[in-house]
CSV table of C-alpha atoms in Angstrom, one decimal:
chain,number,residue,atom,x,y,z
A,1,UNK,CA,25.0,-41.8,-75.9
A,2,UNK,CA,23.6,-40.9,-72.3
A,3,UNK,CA,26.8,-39.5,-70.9
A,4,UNK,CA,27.6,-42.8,-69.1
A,5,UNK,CA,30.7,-45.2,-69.5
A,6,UNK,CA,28.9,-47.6,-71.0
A,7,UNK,CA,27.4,-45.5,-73.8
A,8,UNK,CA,30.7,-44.1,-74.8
A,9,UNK,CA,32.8,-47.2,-74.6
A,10,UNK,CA,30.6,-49.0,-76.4
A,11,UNK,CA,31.1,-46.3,-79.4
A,12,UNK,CA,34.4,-46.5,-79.1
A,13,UNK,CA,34.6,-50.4,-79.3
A,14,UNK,CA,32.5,-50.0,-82.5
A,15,UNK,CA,34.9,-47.3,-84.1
A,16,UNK,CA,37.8,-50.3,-83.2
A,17,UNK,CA,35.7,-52.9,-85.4
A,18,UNK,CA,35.3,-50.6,-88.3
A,19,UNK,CA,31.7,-48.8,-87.9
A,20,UNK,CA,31.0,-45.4,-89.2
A,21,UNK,CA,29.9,-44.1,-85.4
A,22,UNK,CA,27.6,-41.3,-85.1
A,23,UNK,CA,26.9,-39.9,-81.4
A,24,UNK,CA,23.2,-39.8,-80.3
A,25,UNK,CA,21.7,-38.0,-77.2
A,26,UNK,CA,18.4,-38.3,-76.9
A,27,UNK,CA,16.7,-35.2,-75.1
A,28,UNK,CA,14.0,-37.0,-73.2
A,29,UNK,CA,12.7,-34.5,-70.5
A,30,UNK,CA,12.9,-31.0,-69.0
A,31,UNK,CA,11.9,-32.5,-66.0
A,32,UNK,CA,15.2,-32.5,-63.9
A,33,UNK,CA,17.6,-31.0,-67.2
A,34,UNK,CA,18.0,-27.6,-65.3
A,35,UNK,CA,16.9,-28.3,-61.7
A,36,UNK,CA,19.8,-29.5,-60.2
A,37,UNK,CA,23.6,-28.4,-61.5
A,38,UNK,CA,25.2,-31.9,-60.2
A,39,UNK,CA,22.3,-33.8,-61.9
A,40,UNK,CA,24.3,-36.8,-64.0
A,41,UNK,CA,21.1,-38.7,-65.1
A,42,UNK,CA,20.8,-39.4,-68.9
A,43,UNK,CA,18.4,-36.6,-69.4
A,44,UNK,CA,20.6,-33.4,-67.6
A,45,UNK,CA,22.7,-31.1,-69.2
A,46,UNK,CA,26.0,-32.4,-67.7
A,47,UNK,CA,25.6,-35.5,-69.3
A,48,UNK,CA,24.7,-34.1,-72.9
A,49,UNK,CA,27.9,-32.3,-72.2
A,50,UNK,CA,29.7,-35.5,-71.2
A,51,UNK,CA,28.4,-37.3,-74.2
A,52,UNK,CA,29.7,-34.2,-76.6
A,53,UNK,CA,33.2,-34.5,-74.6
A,54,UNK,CA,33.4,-38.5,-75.2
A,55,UNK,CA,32.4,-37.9,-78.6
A,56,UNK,CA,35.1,-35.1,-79.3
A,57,UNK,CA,37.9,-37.8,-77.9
A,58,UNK,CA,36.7,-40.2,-79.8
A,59,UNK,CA,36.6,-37.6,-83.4
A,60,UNK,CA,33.1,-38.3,-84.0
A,61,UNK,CA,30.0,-36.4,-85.0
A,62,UNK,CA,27.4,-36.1,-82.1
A,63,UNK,CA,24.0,-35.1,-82.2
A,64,UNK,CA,21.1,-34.2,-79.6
A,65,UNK,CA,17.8,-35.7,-80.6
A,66,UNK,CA,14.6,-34.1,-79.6
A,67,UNK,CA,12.0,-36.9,-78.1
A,68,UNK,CA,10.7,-34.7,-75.6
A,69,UNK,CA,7.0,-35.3,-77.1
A,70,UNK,CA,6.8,-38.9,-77.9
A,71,UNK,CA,8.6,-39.5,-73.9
A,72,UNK,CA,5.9,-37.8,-72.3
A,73,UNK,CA,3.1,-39.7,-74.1
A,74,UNK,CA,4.9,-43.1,-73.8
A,75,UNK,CA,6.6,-43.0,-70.7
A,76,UNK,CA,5.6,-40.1,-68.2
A,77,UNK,CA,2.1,-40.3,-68.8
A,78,UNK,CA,1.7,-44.1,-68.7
A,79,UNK,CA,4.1,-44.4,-65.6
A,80,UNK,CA,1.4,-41.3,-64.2
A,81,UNK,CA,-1.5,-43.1,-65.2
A,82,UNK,CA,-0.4,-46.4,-64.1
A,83,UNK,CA,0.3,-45.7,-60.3
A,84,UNK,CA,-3.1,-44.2,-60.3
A,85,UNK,CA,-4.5,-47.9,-61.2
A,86,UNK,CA,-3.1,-48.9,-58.3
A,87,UNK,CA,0.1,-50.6,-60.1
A,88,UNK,CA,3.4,-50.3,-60.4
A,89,UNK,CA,4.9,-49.1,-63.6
A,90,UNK,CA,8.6,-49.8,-65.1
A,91,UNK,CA,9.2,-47.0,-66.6
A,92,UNK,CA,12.9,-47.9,-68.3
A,93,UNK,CA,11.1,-50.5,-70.1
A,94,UNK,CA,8.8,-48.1,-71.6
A,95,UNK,CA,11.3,-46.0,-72.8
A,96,UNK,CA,13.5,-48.8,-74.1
A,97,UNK,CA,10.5,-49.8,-75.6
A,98,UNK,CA,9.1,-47.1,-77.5
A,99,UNK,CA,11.8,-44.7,-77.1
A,100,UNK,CA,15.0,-46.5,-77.9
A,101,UNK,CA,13.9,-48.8,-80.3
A,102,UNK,CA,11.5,-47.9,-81.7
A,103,UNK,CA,12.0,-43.9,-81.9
A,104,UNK,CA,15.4,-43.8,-82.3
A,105,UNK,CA,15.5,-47.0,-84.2
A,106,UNK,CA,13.0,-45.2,-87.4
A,107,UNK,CA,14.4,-41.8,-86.7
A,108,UNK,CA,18.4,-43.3,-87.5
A,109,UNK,CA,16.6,-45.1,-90.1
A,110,UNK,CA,15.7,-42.1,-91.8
A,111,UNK,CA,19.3,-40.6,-91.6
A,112,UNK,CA,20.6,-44.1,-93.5
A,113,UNK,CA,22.2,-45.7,-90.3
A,114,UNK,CA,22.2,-49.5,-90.4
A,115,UNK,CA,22.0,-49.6,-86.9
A,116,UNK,CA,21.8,-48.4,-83.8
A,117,UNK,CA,23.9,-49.5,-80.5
A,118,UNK,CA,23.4,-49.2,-76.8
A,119,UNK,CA,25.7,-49.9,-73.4
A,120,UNK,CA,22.9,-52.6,-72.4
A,121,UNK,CA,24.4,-55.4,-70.9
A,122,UNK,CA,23.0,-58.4,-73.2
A,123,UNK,CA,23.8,-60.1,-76.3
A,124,UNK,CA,22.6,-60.6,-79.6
A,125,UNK,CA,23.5,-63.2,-81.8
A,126,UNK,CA,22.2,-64.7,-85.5
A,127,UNK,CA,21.8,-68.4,-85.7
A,128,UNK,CA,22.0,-70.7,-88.4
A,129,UNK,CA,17.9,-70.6,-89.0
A,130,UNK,CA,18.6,-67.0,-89.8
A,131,UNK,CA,16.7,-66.3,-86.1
A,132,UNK,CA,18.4,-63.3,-84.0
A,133,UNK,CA,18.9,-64.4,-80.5
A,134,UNK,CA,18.7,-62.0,-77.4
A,135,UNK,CA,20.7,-63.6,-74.9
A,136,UNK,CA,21.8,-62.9,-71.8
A,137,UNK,CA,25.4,-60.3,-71.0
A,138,UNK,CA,28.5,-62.9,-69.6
A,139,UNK,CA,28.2,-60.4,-66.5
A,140,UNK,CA,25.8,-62.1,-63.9
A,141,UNK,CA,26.0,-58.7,-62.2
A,142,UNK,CA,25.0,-56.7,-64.7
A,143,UNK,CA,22.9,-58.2,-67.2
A,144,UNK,CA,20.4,-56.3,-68.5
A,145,UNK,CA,18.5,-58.6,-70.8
A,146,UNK,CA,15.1,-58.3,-68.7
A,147,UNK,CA,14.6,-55.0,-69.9
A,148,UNK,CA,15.1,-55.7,-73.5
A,149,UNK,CA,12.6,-58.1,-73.8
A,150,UNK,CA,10.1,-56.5,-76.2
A,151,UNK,CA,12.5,-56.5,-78.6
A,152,UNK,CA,11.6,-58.3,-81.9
A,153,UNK,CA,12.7,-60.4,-84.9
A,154,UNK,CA,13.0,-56.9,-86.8
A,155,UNK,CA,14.3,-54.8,-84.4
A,156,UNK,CA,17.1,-57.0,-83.2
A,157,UNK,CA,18.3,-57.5,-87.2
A,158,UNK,CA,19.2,-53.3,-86.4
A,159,UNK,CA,20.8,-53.4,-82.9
A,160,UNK,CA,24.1,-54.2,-81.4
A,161,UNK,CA,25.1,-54.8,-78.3
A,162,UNK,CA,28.8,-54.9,-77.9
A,163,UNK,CA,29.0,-54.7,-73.8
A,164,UNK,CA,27.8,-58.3,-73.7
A,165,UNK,CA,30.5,-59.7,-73.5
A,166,UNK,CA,32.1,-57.7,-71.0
A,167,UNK,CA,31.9,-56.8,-67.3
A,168,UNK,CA,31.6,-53.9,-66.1
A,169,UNK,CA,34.7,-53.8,-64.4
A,170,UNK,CA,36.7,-54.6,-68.2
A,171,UNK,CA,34.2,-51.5,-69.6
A,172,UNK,CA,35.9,-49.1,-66.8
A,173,UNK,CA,39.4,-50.3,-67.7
A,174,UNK,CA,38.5,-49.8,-71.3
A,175,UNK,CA,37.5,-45.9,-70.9
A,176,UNK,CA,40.4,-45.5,-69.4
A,177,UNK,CA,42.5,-47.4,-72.1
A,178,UNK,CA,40.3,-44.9,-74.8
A,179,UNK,CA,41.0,-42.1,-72.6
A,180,UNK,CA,37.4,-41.3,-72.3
A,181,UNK,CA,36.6,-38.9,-69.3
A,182,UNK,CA,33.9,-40.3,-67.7
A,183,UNK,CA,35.8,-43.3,-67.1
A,184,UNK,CA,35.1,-43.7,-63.1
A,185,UNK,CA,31.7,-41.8,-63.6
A,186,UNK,CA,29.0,-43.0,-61.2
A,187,UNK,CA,25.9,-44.7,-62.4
A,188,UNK,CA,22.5,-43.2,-62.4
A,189,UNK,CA,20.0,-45.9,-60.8
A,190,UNK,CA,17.5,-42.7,-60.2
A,191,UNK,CA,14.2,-42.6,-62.3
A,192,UNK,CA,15.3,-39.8,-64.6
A,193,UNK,CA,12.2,-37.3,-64.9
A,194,UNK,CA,12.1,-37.5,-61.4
A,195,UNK,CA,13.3,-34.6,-59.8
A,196,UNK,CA,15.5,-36.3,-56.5
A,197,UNK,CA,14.0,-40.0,-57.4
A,198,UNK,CA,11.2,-38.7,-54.8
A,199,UNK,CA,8.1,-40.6,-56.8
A,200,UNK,CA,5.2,-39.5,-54.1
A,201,UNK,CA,6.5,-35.6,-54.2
A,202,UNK,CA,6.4,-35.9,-58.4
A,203,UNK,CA,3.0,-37.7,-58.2
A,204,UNK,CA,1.5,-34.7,-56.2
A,205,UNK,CA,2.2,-32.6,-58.3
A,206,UNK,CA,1.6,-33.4,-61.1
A,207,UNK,CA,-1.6,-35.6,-60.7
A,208,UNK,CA,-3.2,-34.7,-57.5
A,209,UNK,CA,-5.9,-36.1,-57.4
A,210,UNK,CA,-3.7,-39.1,-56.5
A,211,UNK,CA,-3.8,-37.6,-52.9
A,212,UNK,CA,-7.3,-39.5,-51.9
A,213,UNK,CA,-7.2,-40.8,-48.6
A,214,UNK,CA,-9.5,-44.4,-48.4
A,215,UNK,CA,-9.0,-47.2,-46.2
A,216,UNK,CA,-6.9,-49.6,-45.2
A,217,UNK,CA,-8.5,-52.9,-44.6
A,218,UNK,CA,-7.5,-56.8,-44.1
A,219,UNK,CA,-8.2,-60.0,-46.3
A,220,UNK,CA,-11.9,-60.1,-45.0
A,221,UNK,CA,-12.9,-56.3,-45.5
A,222,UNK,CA,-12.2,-54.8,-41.9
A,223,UNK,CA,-10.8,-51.4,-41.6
A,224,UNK,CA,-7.5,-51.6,-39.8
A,225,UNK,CA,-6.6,-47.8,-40.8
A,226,UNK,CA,-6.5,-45.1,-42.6
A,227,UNK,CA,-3.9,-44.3,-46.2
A,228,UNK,CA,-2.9,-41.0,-47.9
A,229,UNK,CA,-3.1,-42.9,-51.6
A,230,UNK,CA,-2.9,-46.1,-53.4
A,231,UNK,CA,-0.4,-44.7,-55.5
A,232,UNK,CA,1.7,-43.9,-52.7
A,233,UNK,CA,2.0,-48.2,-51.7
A,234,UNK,CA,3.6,-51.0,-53.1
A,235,UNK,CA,3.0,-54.8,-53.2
A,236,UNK,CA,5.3,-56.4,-50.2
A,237,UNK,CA,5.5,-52.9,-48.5
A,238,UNK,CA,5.4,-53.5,-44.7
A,239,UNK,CA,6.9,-49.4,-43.3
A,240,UNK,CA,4.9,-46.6,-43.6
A,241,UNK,CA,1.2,-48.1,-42.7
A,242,UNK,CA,0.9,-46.9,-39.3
A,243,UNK,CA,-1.2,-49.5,-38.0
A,244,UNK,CA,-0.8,-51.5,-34.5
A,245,UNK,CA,-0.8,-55.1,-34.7
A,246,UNK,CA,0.3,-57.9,-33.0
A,247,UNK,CA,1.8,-59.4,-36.3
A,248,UNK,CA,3.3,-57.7,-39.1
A,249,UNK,CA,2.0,-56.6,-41.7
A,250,UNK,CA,2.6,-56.4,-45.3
A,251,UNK,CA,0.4,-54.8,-48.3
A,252,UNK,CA,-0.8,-57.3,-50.5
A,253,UNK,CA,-3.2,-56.1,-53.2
A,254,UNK,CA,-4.3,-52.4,-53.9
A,255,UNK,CA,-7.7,-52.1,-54.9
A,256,UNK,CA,-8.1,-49.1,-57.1
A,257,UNK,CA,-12.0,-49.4,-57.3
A,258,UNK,CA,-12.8,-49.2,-53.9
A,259,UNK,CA,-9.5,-47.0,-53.3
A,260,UNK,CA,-8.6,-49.7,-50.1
A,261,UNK,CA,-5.0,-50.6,-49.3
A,262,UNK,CA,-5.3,-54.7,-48.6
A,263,UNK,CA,-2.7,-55.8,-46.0
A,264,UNK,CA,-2.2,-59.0,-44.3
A,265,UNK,CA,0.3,-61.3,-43.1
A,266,UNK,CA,4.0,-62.1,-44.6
A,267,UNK,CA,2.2,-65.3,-46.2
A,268,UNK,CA,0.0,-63.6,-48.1
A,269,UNK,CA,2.9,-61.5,-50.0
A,270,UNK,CA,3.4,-64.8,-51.7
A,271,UNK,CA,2.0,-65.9,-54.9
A,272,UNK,CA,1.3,-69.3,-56.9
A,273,UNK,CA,0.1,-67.9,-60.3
A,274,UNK,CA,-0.4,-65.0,-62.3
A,275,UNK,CA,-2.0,-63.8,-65.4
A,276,UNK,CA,0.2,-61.5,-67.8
A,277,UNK,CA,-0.9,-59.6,-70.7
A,278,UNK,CA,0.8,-57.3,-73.6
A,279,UNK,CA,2.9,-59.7,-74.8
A,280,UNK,CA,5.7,-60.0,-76.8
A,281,UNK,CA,8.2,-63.0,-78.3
A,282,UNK,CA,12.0,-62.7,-79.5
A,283,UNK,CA,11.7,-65.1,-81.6
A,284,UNK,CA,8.0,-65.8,-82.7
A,285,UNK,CA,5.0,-64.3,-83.0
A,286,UNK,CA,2.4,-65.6,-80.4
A,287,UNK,CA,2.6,-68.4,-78.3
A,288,UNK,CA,0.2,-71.5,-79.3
A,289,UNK,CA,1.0,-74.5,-76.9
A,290,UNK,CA,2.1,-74.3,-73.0
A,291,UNK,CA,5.5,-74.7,-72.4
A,292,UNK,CA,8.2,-74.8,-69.3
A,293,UNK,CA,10.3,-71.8,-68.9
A,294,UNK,CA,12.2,-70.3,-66.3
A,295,UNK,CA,11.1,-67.1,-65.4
A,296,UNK,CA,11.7,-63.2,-63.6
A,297,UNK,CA,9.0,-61.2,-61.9
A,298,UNK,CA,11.1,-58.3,-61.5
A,299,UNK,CA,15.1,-57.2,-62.5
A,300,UNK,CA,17.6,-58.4,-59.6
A,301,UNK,CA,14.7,-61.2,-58.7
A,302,UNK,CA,16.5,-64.8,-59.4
A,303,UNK,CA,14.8,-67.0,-61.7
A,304,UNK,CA,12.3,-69.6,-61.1
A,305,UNK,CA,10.9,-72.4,-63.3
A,306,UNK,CA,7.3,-71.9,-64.3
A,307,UNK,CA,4.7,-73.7,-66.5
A,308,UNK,CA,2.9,-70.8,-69.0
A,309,UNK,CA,-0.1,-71.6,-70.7
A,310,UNK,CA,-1.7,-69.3,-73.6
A,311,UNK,CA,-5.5,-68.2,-73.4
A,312,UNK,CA,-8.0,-67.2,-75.9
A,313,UNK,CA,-7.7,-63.8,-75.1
A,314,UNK,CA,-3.6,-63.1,-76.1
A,315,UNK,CA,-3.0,-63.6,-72.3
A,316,UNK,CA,-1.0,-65.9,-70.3
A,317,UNK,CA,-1.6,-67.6,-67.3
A,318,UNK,CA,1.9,-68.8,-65.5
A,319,UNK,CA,2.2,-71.0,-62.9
A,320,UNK,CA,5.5,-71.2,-60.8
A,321,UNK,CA,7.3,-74.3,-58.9
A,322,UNK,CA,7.6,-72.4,-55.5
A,323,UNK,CA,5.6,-69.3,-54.4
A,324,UNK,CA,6.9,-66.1,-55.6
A,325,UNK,CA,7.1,-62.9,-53.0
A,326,UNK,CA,5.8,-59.7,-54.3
A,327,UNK,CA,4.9,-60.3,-57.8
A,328,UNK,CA,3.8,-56.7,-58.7
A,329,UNK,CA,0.9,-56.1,-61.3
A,330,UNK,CA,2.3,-53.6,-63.8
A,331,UNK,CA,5.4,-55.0,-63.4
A,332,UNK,CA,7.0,-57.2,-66.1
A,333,UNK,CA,7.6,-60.8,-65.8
A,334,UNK,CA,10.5,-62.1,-68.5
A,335,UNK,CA,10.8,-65.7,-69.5
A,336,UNK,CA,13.9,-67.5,-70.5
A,337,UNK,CA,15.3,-70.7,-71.9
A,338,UNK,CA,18.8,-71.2,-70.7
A,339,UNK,CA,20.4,-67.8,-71.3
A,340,UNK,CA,18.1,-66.9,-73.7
A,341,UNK,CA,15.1,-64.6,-73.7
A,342,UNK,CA,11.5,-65.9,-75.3
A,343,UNK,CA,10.0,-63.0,-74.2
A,344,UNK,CA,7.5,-61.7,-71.7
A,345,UNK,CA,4.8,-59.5,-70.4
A,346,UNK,CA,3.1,-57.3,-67.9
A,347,UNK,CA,1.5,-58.4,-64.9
A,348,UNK,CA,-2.2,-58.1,-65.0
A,349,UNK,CA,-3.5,-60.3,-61.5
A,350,UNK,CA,-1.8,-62.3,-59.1
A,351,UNK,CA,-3.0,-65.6,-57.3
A,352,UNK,CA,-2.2,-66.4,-54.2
């Protein structure tokens, strides 16, 4: 239970079906918990507060679970180490990943919970091959499904999802048919060790050495200019390069090596194919044979059909039907079949 709406409606909807509810907060991070008094991201003090206030309408036990340790290793340091590599890490999906459900998942384990149950927008449902199915949430809007696709045959036998169904509009009306008071609260889209959501402040602190000016240079190696650090850029990124040109221009690779900032022309933000690695399958696991999939590059991006083929190496190359714009290495690219999700990876290179 962050504190959100969708946390504490979704314990109340399971109290409705029956369930022996239990309220979990995860303590996450000092990082922003004391900083700022109006802070309402899952990891502050209001919104333990909130979750204890939703859990004492509801008449149910809450507890705050110390993951402080296992956060920092999984998620702040990787999301640290990343953006020094010159990529650009997804945090949430780390967390969901080894956090959620995987931490939590062994930690309620131990206490003798069955399960454990989030406010994700996504559905899972048991077919008639015994398989568990992670499908996408009946809100367009709001599904969350991308970020859940690590999830496995065993884990998904322990979770429920019981916003799938819903939007997010019906979820408001509920808290206020539950009488829950953070009913009309407003969402959190802010990173939430991140003191302000200000990335390039919280990478100068606390690594540095991230601050090490190089070059910036075009497709063929010439020096156009001058940037303050790779991990400070993006892929697709066309503000903040302070360079004159008659055309403009875009960032289209970051090369950590040589510490050079590639930039080019809007064409060259597009890309044909890409190579993914650290994968993972809902419903199998490894993938043997190429297949046709539709596919996401990023959460929000639409879908696009692609052709993914295995290598020897437990890597994929994928190829799409039309060029995609921005595919960002260290970002995760999804793959789905209909409204259901194979799987995915992370983005290791990207072909023009």
């Amino acid at each position: 239970m962050s504190g959100g709406v969708d946390s504490s409606v979704t314990a109340a909807l399971l109290l409705d079906a029956g369930y022996d509810v239990i309220g979990v907060t995860m303590r996450l991070s000092e990082e922003s918990r004391d900083a700022d008094p109006n802070d309402r991201s899952c990891c502050s003090l209001s919104s333990v507060d909130d979750a204890r206030r939703v859990s004492d309408v509801l008449g149910i036990p809450h507890y705050v679970m110390d993951f402080t340790a296992p956060f920092q290793n999984s998620v702040v340091d990787y999301f640290l180490y990343e953006y020094q590599r010159g990529r650009t890490p997804n945090p949430c999906i780390a967390c969901n990943r080894y956090i959620k459900f995987e931490g939590l998942l062994n930690k309620s384990k131990n206490l003798g919970a069955s399960y454990i149950a989030t406010g994700h927008y996504a559905c899972i449902q048991r077919g008639a091959d015994g398989l568990y199915r992670l499908r996408k949430g009946a809100d367009t809007d709001k599904d969350q499904s991308y970020v859940l696709y690590h999830l496995t045959q065993r884990t998904l036998a322990h979770i429920l999802l019981p916003l799938g169904k819903f939007s997010k509009e019906e979820v408001r009306r509920k808290a206020e048919t539950y009488h829950l008071p953070v009913a009309h609260k407003a969402e959190s889209q802010e990173i939430c060790f991140v003191p302000h959501d200000d990335y390039k402040t919280y990478l100068r602190k606390k690594r540095p050495e991230s601050y090490a000016p190089g070059d910036i240079v075009d497709g063929m190696g010439n020096v156009l200019g001058r940037h303050d650090g790779i991990s400070f850029y993006t892929i697709g990124q066309r503000k903040g390069l302070g360079i004159a040109a008659p055309h403009p221009l875009y960032v289209t690779a970051l090369d950590a090596s040589q510490n050079r900032v590639i930039v080019g022309g809007a064409d060259a933000v597009y890309a044909s194919e890409l190579v993914a690695s650290d994968l993972n399958w809902t419903m199998w696991d490894n993938l043997s044979e190429p297949m046709e999939a539709q596919a996401k590059i990023r959460y929000g991006k639409r879908e696009i059909r692609t052709r993914i083929i295995p290598q020897r190496e437990g890597s994929l190359y994928v190829c799409f039907a039309e060029p995609q714009r921005a595919a960002t290495p260290g970002q995760s690219i999804v793959f789905y079949k209909d409204d259901i999700v194979l799987g995915g990876g992370v983005i290791d290179r990207v072909i023009s």
